[in-house]
mmCIF file of C-alpha atoms and ligand atoms in Angstrom:
data_model
loop_
_atom_site.group_PDB
_atom_site.id
_atom_site.type_symbol
_atom_site.label_atom_id
_atom_site.label_comp_id
_atom_site.label_asym_id
_atom_site.label_seq_id
_atom_site.Cartn_x
_atom_site.Cartn_y
_atom_site.Cartn_z
ATOM 1 C CA MET A 1 -26.069 -166.285 100.158
ATOM 2 C CA HIS A 2 -23.318 -164.497 98.196
ATOM 3 C CA ASP A 3 -24.060 -162.229 95.249
ATOM 4 C CA TYR A 4 -21.131 -163.703 93.293
ATOM 5 C CA LEU A 5 -19.160 -166.910 93.547
ATOM 6 C CA ILE A 6 -15.897 -166.500 91.663
ATOM 7 C CA VAL A 7 -14.212 -169.718 90.589
ATOM 8 C CA GLY A 8 -10.445 -169.110 90.411
ATOM 9 C CA SER A 9 -8.227 -166.603 92.224
ATOM 10 C CA GLY A 10 -6.017 -165.811 89.219
ATOM 11 C CA LEU A 11 -5.703 -162.239 88.032
ATOM 12 C CA TYR A 12 -9.067 -162.293 86.247
ATOM 13 C CA GLY A 13 -10.962 -163.656 89.259
ATOM 14 C CA ALA A 14 -9.143 -161.338 91.683
ATOM 15 C CA VAL A 15 -9.862 -158.174 89.642
ATOM 16 C CA CYS A 16 -13.551 -159.140 89.288
ATOM 17 C CA ALA A 17 -13.707 -159.860 93.027
ATOM 18 C CA ARG A 18 -12.246 -156.450 93.908
ATOM 19 C CA LEU A 19 -14.433 -154.453 91.524
ATOM 20 C CA LEU A 20 -17.638 -156.256 92.499
ATOM 21 C CA THR A 21 -16.849 -155.895 96.205
ATOM 22 C CA ASP A 22 -16.143 -152.198 95.740
ATOM 23 C CA ALA A 23 -19.503 -151.897 93.966
ATOM 24 C CA GLY A 24 -21.211 -153.233 97.110
ATOM 25 C CA HIS A 25 -21.644 -156.929 96.246
ATOM 26 C CA LEU A 26 -20.933 -159.818 98.575
ATOM 27 C CA VAL A 27 -18.288 -161.979 96.900
ATOM 28 C CA ARG A 28 -16.798 -165.402 97.629
ATOM 29 C CA VAL A 29 -13.776 -166.812 95.786
ATOM 30 C CA VAL A 30 -12.885 -170.496 95.562
ATOM 31 C CA GLU A 31 -9.536 -171.689 94.282
ATOM 32 C CA ARG A 32 -8.511 -175.301 93.665
ATOM 33 C CA ARG A 33 -4.776 -174.711 94.070
ATOM 34 C CA SER A 34 -3.310 -174.386 97.550
ATOM 35 C CA HIS A 35 -2.457 -170.736 96.863
ATOM 36 C CA ILE A 36 -4.025 -167.622 95.359
ATOM 37 C CA GLY A 37 -2.915 -165.913 92.138
ATOM 38 C CA GLY A 38 -3.124 -168.677 89.525
ATOM 39 C CA ASN A 39 -0.175 -168.513 87.163
ATOM 40 C CA VAL A 40 1.090 -165.133 88.348
ATOM 41 C CA TYR A 41 1.794 -166.582 91.810
ATOM 42 C CA THR A 42 5.185 -165.674 93.263
ATOM 43 C CA GLU A 43 6.753 -167.041 96.403
ATOM 44 C CA GLU A 44 9.564 -165.605 98.509
ATOM 45 C CA GLN A 45 12.450 -168.008 99.104
ATOM 46 C CA GLU A 46 15.684 -166.933 100.857
ATOM 47 C CA GLY A 47 14.664 -163.308 100.306
ATOM 48 C CA ILE A 48 14.195 -163.866 96.561
ATOM 49 C CA VAL A 49 10.831 -163.404 94.822
ATOM 50 C CA VAL A 50 10.408 -166.569 92.736
ATOM 51 C CA HIS A 51 8.012 -166.520 89.757
ATOM 52 C CA SER A 52 6.654 -170.021 90.340
ATOM 53 C CA TYR A 53 4.965 -170.428 86.923
ATOM 54 C CA GLY A 54 7.534 -168.696 84.731
ATOM 55 C CA ALA A 55 8.805 -165.140 84.240
ATOM 56 C CA HIS A 56 6.055 -162.521 84.445
ATOM 57 C CA ILE A 57 6.615 -158.907 83.417
ATOM 58 C CA PHE A 58 3.683 -156.526 83.549
ATOM 59 C CA HIS A 59 3.504 -154.193 80.561
ATOM 60 C CA CYS A 60 0.770 -152.002 79.156
ATOM 61 C CA SER A 61 0.046 -148.672 77.516
ATOM 62 C CA ASN A 62 -3.362 -148.158 79.058
ATOM 63 C CA GLN A 63 -3.353 -145.516 81.778
ATOM 64 C CA GLU A 64 -6.477 -146.813 83.499
ATOM 65 C CA ILE A 65 -5.123 -150.376 83.784
ATOM 66 C CA TRP A 66 -1.727 -149.148 85.002
ATOM 67 C CA ASP A 67 -3.287 -146.835 87.617
ATOM 68 C CA PHE A 68 -5.585 -149.643 88.758
ATOM 69 C CA VAL A 69 -2.853 -152.219 89.403
ATOM 70 C CA ASN A 70 -0.689 -149.568 91.095
ATOM 71 C CA ARG A 71 -3.416 -149.111 93.705
ATOM 72 C CA PHE A 72 -2.663 -152.590 95.053
ATOM 73 C CA ALA A 73 1.121 -152.848 94.715
ATOM 74 C CA SER A 74 3.924 -150.458 93.915
ATOM 75 C CA PHE A 75 5.574 -151.434 90.670
ATOM 76 C CA ARG A 76 9.329 -151.390 90.345
ATOM 77 C CA PRO A 77 10.495 -150.368 86.867
ATOM 78 C CA PHE A 78 11.847 -153.338 84.925
ATOM 79 C CA VAL A 79 12.777 -153.523 81.250
ATOM 80 C CA ASN A 80 12.798 -156.989 79.749
ATOM 81 C CA ARG A 81 15.933 -157.458 77.630
ATOM 82 C CA PRO A 82 16.188 -161.216 77.003
ATOM 83 C CA VAL A 83 19.112 -162.759 75.172
ATOM 84 C CA SER A 84 19.449 -166.041 73.314
ATOM 85 C CA ILE A 85 22.388 -168.423 73.519
ATOM 86 C CA SER A 86 22.698 -170.348 70.269
ATOM 87 C CA GLY A 87 25.696 -172.209 68.867
ATOM 88 C CA GLY A 88 27.772 -171.069 71.858
ATOM 89 C CA LYS A 89 27.195 -167.381 71.090
ATOM 90 C CA LEU A 90 24.966 -164.796 72.629
ATOM 91 C CA TYR A 91 22.343 -162.839 70.640
ATOM 92 C CA SER A 92 20.135 -159.940 71.578
ATOM 93 C CA LEU A 93 16.339 -160.307 71.461
ATOM 94 C CA PRO A 94 13.929 -159.297 70.035
ATOM 95 C CA PHE A 95 15.654 -159.244 66.627
ATOM 96 C CA ASN A 96 17.156 -155.757 66.489
ATOM 97 C CA MET A 97 20.277 -153.943 65.322
ATOM 98 C CA PHE A 98 22.315 -155.473 68.188
ATOM 99 C CA THR A 99 21.310 -158.932 66.907
ATOM 100 C CA PHE A 100 22.142 -158.048 63.286
ATOM 101 C CA ASN A 101 25.527 -156.711 64.378
ATOM 102 C CA GLN A 102 26.220 -159.910 66.361
ATOM 103 C CA LEU A 103 25.163 -162.051 63.377
ATOM 104 C CA TRP A 104 26.756 -160.235 60.458
ATOM 105 C CA GLY A 105 28.889 -157.397 61.850
ATOM 106 C CA VAL A 106 26.622 -154.824 60.160
ATOM 107 C CA THR A 107 26.175 -151.443 61.819
ATOM 108 C CA SER A 108 23.499 -149.750 59.702
ATOM 109 C CA PRO A 109 19.797 -150.566 59.199
ATOM 110 C CA ASP A 110 20.246 -150.522 55.398
ATOM 111 C CA GLU A 111 22.952 -153.199 55.534
ATOM 112 C CA ALA A 112 20.793 -155.364 57.819
ATOM 113 C CA ARG A 113 17.705 -154.964 55.634
ATOM 114 C CA ALA A 114 19.708 -155.858 52.520
ATOM 115 C CA ILE A 115 20.939 -159.130 54.058
ATOM 116 C CA ILE A 116 17.482 -160.154 55.283
ATOM 117 C CA GLU A 117 15.953 -159.246 51.922
ATOM 118 C CA LYS A 118 18.550 -161.417 50.127
ATOM 119 C CA GLU A 119 17.967 -164.359 52.480
ATOM 120 C CA ARG A 120 14.192 -164.186 52.621
ATOM 121 C CA LEU A 121 12.240 -167.040 51.054
ATOM 122 C CA VAL A 122 10.090 -165.633 48.272
ATOM 123 C CA LEU A 123 6.914 -167.603 47.623
ATOM 124 C CA ASP A 124 4.199 -167.087 45.026
ATOM 125 C CA ARG A 125 1.680 -168.504 47.513
ATOM 126 C CA GLU A 126 0.893 -168.222 51.214
ATOM 127 C CA PRO A 127 3.440 -169.993 53.491
ATOM 128 C CA GLY A 128 2.286 -173.564 54.098
ATOM 129 C CA ASN A 129 4.006 -174.212 57.413
ATOM 130 C CA LEU A 130 5.859 -172.464 60.243
ATOM 131 C CA GLU A 131 9.255 -172.915 58.588
ATOM 132 C CA GLU A 132 8.129 -171.259 55.374
ATOM 133 C CA GLN A 133 6.422 -168.502 57.330
ATOM 134 C CA ALA A 134 9.580 -167.741 59.341
ATOM 135 C CA LEU A 135 11.926 -168.018 56.342
ATOM 136 C CA SER A 136 9.773 -165.628 54.335
ATOM 137 C CA MET A 137 9.884 -163.078 57.159
ATOM 138 C CA VAL A 138 13.446 -163.218 58.521
ATOM 139 C CA GLY A 139 15.553 -165.381 56.202
ATOM 140 C CA LYS A 140 17.743 -168.413 56.773
ATOM 141 C CA THR A 141 20.392 -167.235 59.271
ATOM 142 C CA ILE A 142 17.957 -165.984 61.900
ATOM 143 C CA TYR A 143 15.650 -168.936 61.346
ATOM 144 C CA ASP A 144 18.423 -171.546 61.673
ATOM 145 C CA LEU A 145 20.081 -169.994 64.718
ATOM 146 C CA LEU A 146 17.294 -168.417 66.696
ATOM 147 C CA ILE A 147 13.962 -169.922 65.653
ATOM 148 C CA ARG A 148 14.215 -173.524 64.460
ATOM 149 C CA GLY A 149 15.679 -175.243 67.545
ATOM 150 C CA TYR A 150 13.665 -173.175 69.995
ATOM 151 C CA THR A 151 10.394 -173.838 68.160
ATOM 152 C CA LYS A 152 11.119 -177.535 67.769
ATOM 153 C CA LYS A 153 11.696 -177.820 71.513
ATOM 154 C CA GLN A 154 8.691 -175.694 72.423
ATOM 155 C CA TRP A 155 6.231 -177.681 70.299
ATOM 156 C CA GLN A 156 8.096 -181.012 70.202
ATOM 157 C CA LYS A 157 7.534 -181.047 66.458
ATOM 158 C CA ASP A 158 9.494 -180.158 63.337
ATOM 159 C CA PRO A 159 8.573 -176.586 62.267
ATOM 160 C CA LYS A 160 7.679 -178.016 58.833
ATOM 161 C CA GLU A 161 4.863 -179.915 60.539
ATOM 162 C CA LEU A 162 3.610 -176.863 62.403
ATOM 163 C CA PRO A 163 1.033 -174.454 60.977
ATOM 164 C CA PRO A 164 2.186 -170.972 59.889
ATOM 165 C CA TRP A 165 -0.253 -169.138 62.206
ATOM 166 C CA ILE A 166 1.925 -169.953 65.241
ATOM 167 C CA ILE A 167 4.386 -167.281 64.120
ATOM 168 C CA ARG A 168 1.877 -164.639 63.152
ATOM 169 C CA ARG A 169 4.388 -161.858 63.368
ATOM 170 C CA LEU A 170 8.058 -161.763 64.175
ATOM 171 C CA PRO A 171 9.193 -158.337 65.318
ATOM 172 C CA LEU A 172 12.192 -157.045 63.395
ATOM 173 C CA ARG A 173 13.557 -153.785 64.768
ATOM 174 C CA PHE A 174 16.025 -151.843 62.717
ATOM 175 C CA THR A 175 17.094 -149.773 65.740
ATOM 176 C CA TYR A 176 19.445 -150.497 68.630
ATOM 177 C CA ASP A 177 16.539 -151.201 70.937
ATOM 178 C CA ASN A 178 16.460 -154.493 72.850
ATOM 179 C CA ASN A 179 13.480 -153.646 75.044
ATOM 180 C CA TYR A 180 11.246 -156.663 74.414
ATOM 181 C CA PHE A 181 7.991 -154.739 74.833
ATOM 182 C CA ASN A 182 6.809 -151.596 73.055
ATOM 183 C CA ASP A 183 4.517 -150.472 75.872
ATOM 184 C CA THR A 184 4.529 -147.190 77.802
ATOM 185 C CA TYR A 185 4.601 -148.896 81.206
ATOM 186 C CA GLN A 186 6.612 -151.924 82.268
ATOM 187 C CA GLY A 187 7.348 -153.217 85.747
ATOM 188 C CA ILE A 188 7.135 -155.873 88.423
ATOM 189 C CA PRO A 189 5.220 -155.493 91.689
ATOM 190 C CA ASP A 190 7.529 -154.842 94.602
ATOM 191 C CA GLY A 191 7.347 -157.992 96.712
ATOM 192 C CA GLY A 192 5.937 -160.016 93.796
ATOM 193 C CA TYR A 193 2.580 -160.709 92.179
ATOM 194 C CA THR A 194 1.180 -162.531 95.195
ATOM 195 C CA LYS A 195 1.292 -159.193 96.998
ATOM 196 C CA LEU A 196 -0.729 -157.645 94.163
ATOM 197 C CA ILE A 197 -3.303 -160.454 94.307
ATOM 198 C CA ARG A 198 -3.469 -160.222 98.112
ATOM 199 C CA GLY A 199 -4.176 -156.504 97.761
ATOM 200 C CA LEU A 200 -6.924 -157.173 95.225
ATOM 201 C CA LEU A 201 -8.528 -159.819 97.445
ATOM 202 C CA ASP A 202 -8.166 -157.859 100.680
ATOM 203 C CA GLY A 203 -11.270 -158.263 102.881
ATOM 204 C CA ILE A 204 -12.887 -160.800 100.497
ATOM 205 C CA GLN A 205 -13.788 -164.378 101.492
ATOM 206 C CA VAL A 206 -11.274 -166.621 99.694
ATOM 207 C CA GLU A 207 -10.969 -170.391 100.083
ATOM 208 C CA THR A 208 -8.012 -172.240 98.588
ATOM 209 C CA SER A 209 -7.796 -175.994 97.900
ATOM 210 C CA VAL A 210 -11.493 -175.999 96.977
ATOM 211 C CA ASP A 211 -12.366 -177.440 93.576
ATOM 212 C CA PHE A 212 -15.584 -175.963 92.265
ATOM 213 C CA LEU A 213 -16.288 -178.854 89.918
ATOM 214 C CA THR A 214 -16.242 -181.458 92.657
ATOM 215 C CA ASN A 215 -18.484 -179.369 94.952
ATOM 216 C CA ARG A 216 -20.532 -177.647 92.263
ATOM 217 C CA SER A 217 -24.138 -178.078 93.343
ATOM 218 C CA GLU A 218 -23.403 -177.166 96.944
ATOM 219 C CA LEU A 219 -21.324 -174.107 96.016
ATOM 220 C CA GLN A 220 -23.583 -172.700 93.313
ATOM 221 C CA ALA A 221 -26.645 -173.089 95.569
ATOM 222 C CA LYS A 222 -25.085 -170.524 97.908
ATOM 223 C CA ALA A 223 -24.532 -167.808 95.285
ATOM 224 C CA ARG A 224 -26.818 -165.773 93.041
ATOM 225 C CA ARG A 225 -24.312 -165.711 90.201
ATOM 226 C CA VAL A 226 -21.180 -167.637 89.256
ATOM 227 C CA ILE A 227 -18.114 -166.264 87.477
ATOM 228 C CA TYR A 228 -16.162 -169.245 86.192
ATOM 229 C CA THR A 229 -12.507 -168.712 85.190
ATOM 230 C CA GLY A 230 -11.592 -172.387 84.694
ATOM 231 C CA ALA A 231 -11.492 -174.435 81.485
ATOM 232 C CA LEU A 232 -14.789 -175.027 79.673
ATOM 233 C CA ASP A 233 -14.036 -178.517 78.386
ATOM 234 C CA GLU A 234 -13.311 -179.586 81.956
ATOM 235 C CA PHE A 235 -16.561 -177.974 83.126
ATOM 236 C CA PHE A 236 -18.464 -180.260 80.747
ATOM 237 C CA GLY A 237 -16.385 -183.343 81.555
ATOM 238 C CA TYR A 238 -14.682 -183.117 78.112
ATOM 239 C CA ASP A 239 -17.776 -184.661 76.581
ATOM 240 C CA LEU A 240 -17.304 -182.920 73.219
ATOM 241 C CA GLY A 241 -13.538 -183.389 73.256
ATOM 242 C CA VAL A 242 -10.391 -182.005 74.873
ATOM 243 C CA LEU A 243 -9.047 -178.511 74.162
ATOM 244 C CA GLU A 244 -5.305 -178.889 73.587
ATOM 245 C CA TYR A 245 -2.609 -177.057 75.536
ATOM 246 C CA ARG A 246 1.162 -176.999 75.665
ATOM 247 C CA GLY A 247 2.540 -177.695 79.103
ATOM 248 C CA LEU A 248 5.648 -176.521 80.940
ATOM 249 C CA ARG A 249 7.821 -178.018 83.636
ATOM 250 C CA PHE A 250 10.182 -176.035 85.863
ATOM 251 C CA GLU A 251 13.311 -177.162 87.643
ATOM 252 C CA HIS A 252 14.947 -174.846 90.137
ATOM 253 C CA ASP A 253 18.683 -174.656 90.916
ATOM 254 C CA TRP A 254 20.156 -172.899 93.931
ATOM 255 C CA PHE A 255 23.568 -171.249 93.754
ATOM 256 C CA GLN A 256 25.827 -169.728 96.405
ATOM 257 C CA SER A 257 26.299 -166.724 94.170
ATOM 258 C CA GLU A 258 24.748 -163.316 93.682
ATOM 259 C CA ASN A 259 24.813 -163.450 89.908
ATOM 260 C CA VAL A 260 24.779 -166.635 87.848
ATOM 261 C CA LEU A 261 23.308 -165.743 84.443
ATOM 262 C CA GLY A 262 23.882 -161.979 84.349
ATOM 263 C CA ASN A 263 20.334 -161.473 83.069
ATOM 264 C CA ALA A 264 16.754 -162.224 84.159
ATOM 265 C CA VAL A 265 15.865 -164.290 81.075
ATOM 266 C CA ILE A 266 18.050 -166.326 78.735
ATOM 267 C CA ASN A 267 16.603 -168.294 75.816
ATOM 268 C CA TYR A 268 18.385 -171.394 74.528
ATOM 269 C CA GLY A 269 18.089 -171.798 70.771
ATOM 270 C CA ASP A 270 19.980 -175.081 70.380
ATOM 271 C CA GLU A 271 17.930 -178.221 70.009
ATOM 272 C CA GLU A 272 20.436 -180.220 72.083
ATOM 273 C CA VAL A 273 19.741 -178.090 75.176
ATOM 274 C CA PRO A 274 16.530 -179.617 76.543
ATOM 275 C CA TYR A 275 15.143 -176.476 78.151
ATOM 276 C CA THR A 276 13.952 -173.365 76.300
ATOM 277 C CA ARG A 277 14.700 -170.732 78.926
ATOM 278 C CA ARG A 278 16.551 -170.094 82.168
ATOM 279 C CA ILE A 279 15.349 -167.431 84.557
ATOM 280 C CA GLU A 280 17.418 -165.886 87.328
ATOM 281 C CA HIS A 281 14.741 -164.537 89.636
ATOM 282 C CA ARG A 282 16.846 -162.079 91.604
ATOM 283 C CA HIS A 283 17.275 -159.903 88.485
ATOM 284 C CA PHE A 284 13.510 -159.198 88.452
ATOM 285 C CA SER A 285 13.435 -157.750 91.964
ATOM 286 C CA PRO A 286 16.641 -156.579 93.655
ATOM 287 C CA THR A 287 17.553 -158.476 96.829
ATOM 288 C CA GLN A 288 20.362 -158.652 99.402
ATOM 289 C CA SER A 289 20.205 -162.468 99.415
ATOM 290 C CA PRO A 290 23.612 -164.186 99.198
ATOM 291 C CA VAL A 291 22.115 -166.999 97.060
ATOM 292 C CA SER A 292 20.529 -167.125 93.642
ATOM 293 C CA ILE A 293 17.648 -169.242 92.333
ATOM 294 C CA VAL A 294 17.687 -170.105 88.646
ATOM 295 C CA SER A 295 14.761 -171.930 87.001
ATOM 296 C CA ARG A 296 14.992 -174.058 83.900
ATOM 297 C CA GLU A 297 11.830 -174.061 81.776
ATOM 298 C CA TYR A 298 11.130 -177.294 79.896
ATOM 299 C CA PRO A 299 8.343 -177.658 77.363
ATOM 300 C CA ALA A 300 6.041 -180.548 78.237
ATOM 301 C CA ASN A 301 3.234 -182.453 76.626
ATOM 302 C CA TRP A 302 -0.001 -181.602 78.377
ATOM 303 C CA ARG A 303 -2.740 -183.976 79.464
ATOM 304 C CA PRO A 304 -6.034 -183.172 81.222
ATOM 305 C CA GLY A 305 -5.254 -182.775 84.909
ATOM 306 C CA ASP A 306 -1.892 -181.023 84.295
ATOM 307 C CA ILE A 307 -1.653 -177.236 84.615
ATOM 308 C CA PRO A 308 -2.467 -175.817 81.186
ATOM 309 C CA PHE A 309 -0.028 -173.147 79.968
ATOM 310 C CA TYR A 310 -0.342 -172.250 76.279
ATOM 311 C CA PRO A 311 -3.589 -172.878 74.356
ATOM 312 C CA VAL A 312 -3.136 -174.483 70.943
ATOM 313 C CA ASN A 313 -5.439 -172.189 68.978
ATOM 314 C CA SER A 314 -5.792 -174.341 65.867
ATOM 315 C CA PRO A 315 -9.008 -174.016 63.817
ATOM 316 C CA GLU A 316 -10.170 -177.389 65.271
ATOM 317 C CA ASN A 317 -9.666 -176.291 68.875
ATOM 318 C CA GLU A 318 -11.271 -172.917 68.184
ATOM 319 C CA GLY A 319 -14.341 -174.684 66.774
ATOM 320 C CA LEU A 320 -14.558 -176.953 69.794
ATOM 321 C CA HIS A 321 -14.209 -174.007 72.162
ATOM 322 C CA ARG A 322 -17.055 -172.201 70.378
ATOM 323 C CA LYS A 323 -19.297 -175.220 70.949
ATOM 324 C CA TYR A 324 -18.524 -175.232 74.674
ATOM 325 C CA CYS A 325 -19.182 -171.459 74.808
ATOM 326 C CA GLU A 326 -22.604 -171.949 73.219
ATOM 327 C CA ARG A 327 -23.435 -174.538 75.846
ATOM 328 C CA ILE A 328 -22.391 -172.500 78.841
ATOM 329 C CA ALA A 329 -24.279 -169.471 77.488
ATOM 330 C CA GLU A 330 -27.465 -171.455 78.207
ATOM 331 C CA TYR A 331 -26.641 -171.560 81.915
ATOM 332 C CA GLU A 332 -28.535 -168.863 83.747
ATOM 333 C CA ASN A 333 -26.490 -166.552 85.979
ATOM 334 C CA TYR A 334 -23.199 -168.005 84.784
ATOM 335 C CA TYR A 335 -20.420 -165.831 83.391
ATOM 336 C CA ILE A 336 -17.047 -166.883 82.084
ATOM 337 C CA GLY A 337 -13.724 -165.071 81.677
ATOM 338 C CA GLY A 338 -9.944 -165.260 81.876
ATOM 339 C CA ARG A 339 -7.392 -167.153 79.821
ATOM 340 C CA LEU A 340 -8.764 -170.656 80.507
ATOM 341 C CA ALA A 341 -12.477 -170.084 79.936
ATOM 342 C CA ASP A 342 -11.787 -167.869 76.906
ATOM 343 C CA TYR A 343 -9.123 -170.329 75.671
ATOM 344 C CA ARG A 344 -6.821 -167.443 74.743
ATOM 345 C CA TYR A 345 -3.257 -166.515 75.463
ATOM 346 C CA TYR A 346 -3.770 -163.263 77.378
ATOM 347 C CA ASP A 347 -1.079 -161.059 78.815
ATOM 348 C CA MET A 348 -1.790 -159.792 82.304
ATOM 349 C CA HIS A 349 -2.873 -156.307 81.251
ATOM 350 C CA GLN A 350 -5.376 -157.874 78.841
ATOM 351 C CA VAL A 351 -6.814 -159.951 81.670
ATOM 352 C CA VAL A 352 -7.140 -156.876 83.897
ATOM 353 C CA GLY A 353 -8.743 -154.897 81.053
ATOM 354 C CA ALA A 354 -11.154 -157.737 80.251
ATOM 355 C CA ALA A 355 -12.205 -158.071 83.908
ATOM 356 C CA MET A 356 -12.837 -154.309 84.136
ATOM 357 C CA LYS A 357 -14.906 -154.397 80.964
ATOM 358 C CA PHE A 358 -16.881 -157.401 82.159
ATOM 359 C CA VAL A 359 -17.766 -155.857 85.540
ATOM 360 C CA ARG A 360 -18.827 -152.647 83.781
ATOM 361 C CA SER A 361 -21.046 -154.672 81.455
ATOM 362 C CA LEU A 362 -22.825 -156.177 84.484
ATOM 363 C CA ALA A 363 -23.874 -152.729 85.600
ATOM 364 C CA VAL A 364 -25.807 -152.175 82.375
ATOM 365 C CA ARG A 365 -27.470 -155.600 82.201
HETATM 366 C C1 LIG B 1 5.052 -169.117 81.126
HETATM 367 C C2 LIG B 1 4.171 -167.895 81.074
HETATM 368 C C3 LIG B 1 4.749 -166.641 81.136
HETATM 369 C C4 LIG B 1 3.935 -165.507 81.092
HETATM 370 N N1 LIG B 1 4.526 -164.276 81.133
HETATM 371 C C5 LIG B 1 3.780 -163.178 81.072
HETATM 372 C C6 LIG B 1 4.400 -161.883 81.075
HETATM 373 O O1 LIG B 1 5.634 -161.740 81.129
HETATM 374 N N2 LIG B 1 3.593 -160.788 80.994
HETATM 375 C C7 LIG B 1 2.229 -160.893 80.932
HETATM 376 O O2 LIG B 1 1.554 -159.859 80.875
HETATM 377 N N3 LIG B 1 1.609 -162.114 80.933
HETATM 378 C C8 LIG B 1 2.353 -163.244 81.004
HETATM 379 N N4 LIG B 1 1.737 -164.474 81.011
HETATM 380 C C9 LIG B 1 0.257 -164.544 81.008
HETATM 381 C C10 LIG B 1 -0.354 -164.552 82.447
HETATM 382 O O3 LIG B 1 0.115 -165.682 83.141
HETATM 383 C C11 LIG B 1 -1.889 -164.592 82.329
HETATM 384 O O4 LIG B 1 -2.336 -163.436 81.667
HETATM 385 C C12 LIG B 1 -2.649 -164.661 83.669
HETATM 386 O O5 LIG B 1 -2.053 -165.545 84.572
HETATM 387 C C13 LIG B 1 -4.086 -165.091 83.413
HETATM 388 O O6 LIG B 1 -4.861 -165.012 84.587
HETATM 389 P P1 LIG B 1 -6.245 -165.814 84.669
HETATM 390 O O7 LIG B 1 -6.881 -165.402 85.937
HETATM 391 O O8 LIG B 1 -7.001 -165.629 83.413
HETATM 392 O O9 LIG B 1 -5.823 -167.351 84.668
HETATM 393 P P2 LIG B 1 -5.114 -168.267 85.768
HETATM 394 O O10 LIG B 1 -3.931 -167.568 86.346
HETATM 395 O O11 LIG B 1 -4.904 -169.585 85.173
HETATM 396 O O12 LIG B 1 -6.222 -168.360 86.915
HETATM 397 C C14 LIG B 1 -7.311 -169.260 86.848
HETATM 398 C C15 LIG B 1 -7.442 -169.871 88.239
HETATM 399 O O13 LIG B 1 -8.635 -170.660 88.284
HETATM 400 C C16 LIG B 1 -8.362 -171.779 89.074
HETATM 401 N N5 LIG B 1 -9.333 -172.816 88.738
HETATM 402 C C17 LIG B 1 -9.522 -173.425 87.538
HETATM 403 N N6 LIG B 1 -10.502 -174.342 87.630
HETATM 404 C C18 LIG B 1 -10.948 -174.317 88.909
HETATM 405 C C19 LIG B 1 -11.932 -175.053 89.618
HETATM 406 N N7 LIG B 1 -12.650 -176.018 89.026
HETATM 407 N N8 LIG B 1 -12.128 -174.765 90.926
HETATM 408 C C20 LIG B 1 -11.402 -173.814 91.555
HETATM 409 N N9 LIG B 1 -10.456 -173.112 90.933
HETATM 410 C C21 LIG B 1 -10.222 -173.351 89.628
HETATM 411 C C22 LIG B 1 -6.934 -172.156 88.672
HETATM 412 O O14 LIG B 1 -6.339 -172.988 89.643
HETATM 413 C C23 LIG B 1 -6.284 -170.790 88.583
HETATM 414 O O15 LIG B 1 -5.717 -170.399 89.814
HETATM 415 C C24 LIG B 1 2.520 -165.628 80.990
HETATM 416 C C25 LIG B 1 1.946 -166.892 80.907
HETATM 417 C C26 LIG B 1 2.754 -168.015 80.932
HETATM 418 C C27 LIG B 1 2.129 -169.375 80.789
#
């Protein structure tokens, strides 16, 4: 009999497993995929650390979270400076003075502000769709070149048909600073995220290729408590409805070259280019490999059974998720957490912080 059965070996499950084990509990982890780590999984190919589910950069400003993850892997400093190729030209992201210079030739913040102010859509009401929201924040040039095509591809819908909440805030930086994140710490685990997850799960019973939902009664009978990090609608057989996600598909190209893109991440703003991003993995973690692996990231419609990537947090889906939460709250000795069960887009540091908070809360129950 285990004290805790943890369903899912993603970052949330792995951090809970480590903390509970360190607190003296007997923990078992089951994972339906054939590997540990969930979406942060990385795999070494030809000496290159490949981010199998898309580019992952750890960033945070919380000392406790940073110190915690550094116990299990040494982090190599990495600053994310993505660029966008749109209309055959290259633009710096996030929108900053480099971008404004590339767009309009301006060199001072005042000149850039004046242009955006002139171009901005002024409404006497709240923006009614994503296009209006973006136009009212950044104006026509940036919207047309760097937002419209990318968004249309990502959501497979015209931005006029998308709700404004999708672009809650668009960072505009009036400094020459193209560091994508504002956080104090930023890096990538040396050897990849799988090494970090392996460190977290060290000495803990972990079984991969085991689906909790198909072996539920047998598995839960052997544990005092269950921590479930999967999707709640799936847990209940979707009986109240399906929580929507956006999917992704990756295609990997191999090159006999040590530098193909010149950067780790390149966004593609043009609608005609079917993928949204290309990632050259060797730029995340230096390598001596003579080859390079470049992944193309394609947006995909998601159906139950596919790997869910981005939750569609519309008011309808939020309401449905609340109903599932109410139902699972009635299950004794069941706890939920992580991006799937919470139906939230969480960055990795948020997942680590949430797992720490959750395990602490158990101590006071
Ligand atoms: C494309 C992309 C890029 C990202 N980039 C970044 C980034 O740069 N920086 C950053 O901080 N964050 C990034 N993130 C977010 C990051 O991926 C998440 O914060 C993190 O993976 C969430 O971990 P989790 O444990 O909550 O979920 P998951 O990684 O999804 O883990 C849940 C696990 O549970 C397993 N599971 C589910 N149901 C069952 C079941 N019935 N039985 C057994 N196992 C089950 C799943 O297989 C999975 O392994 C990105 C996300 C995406 C989609």
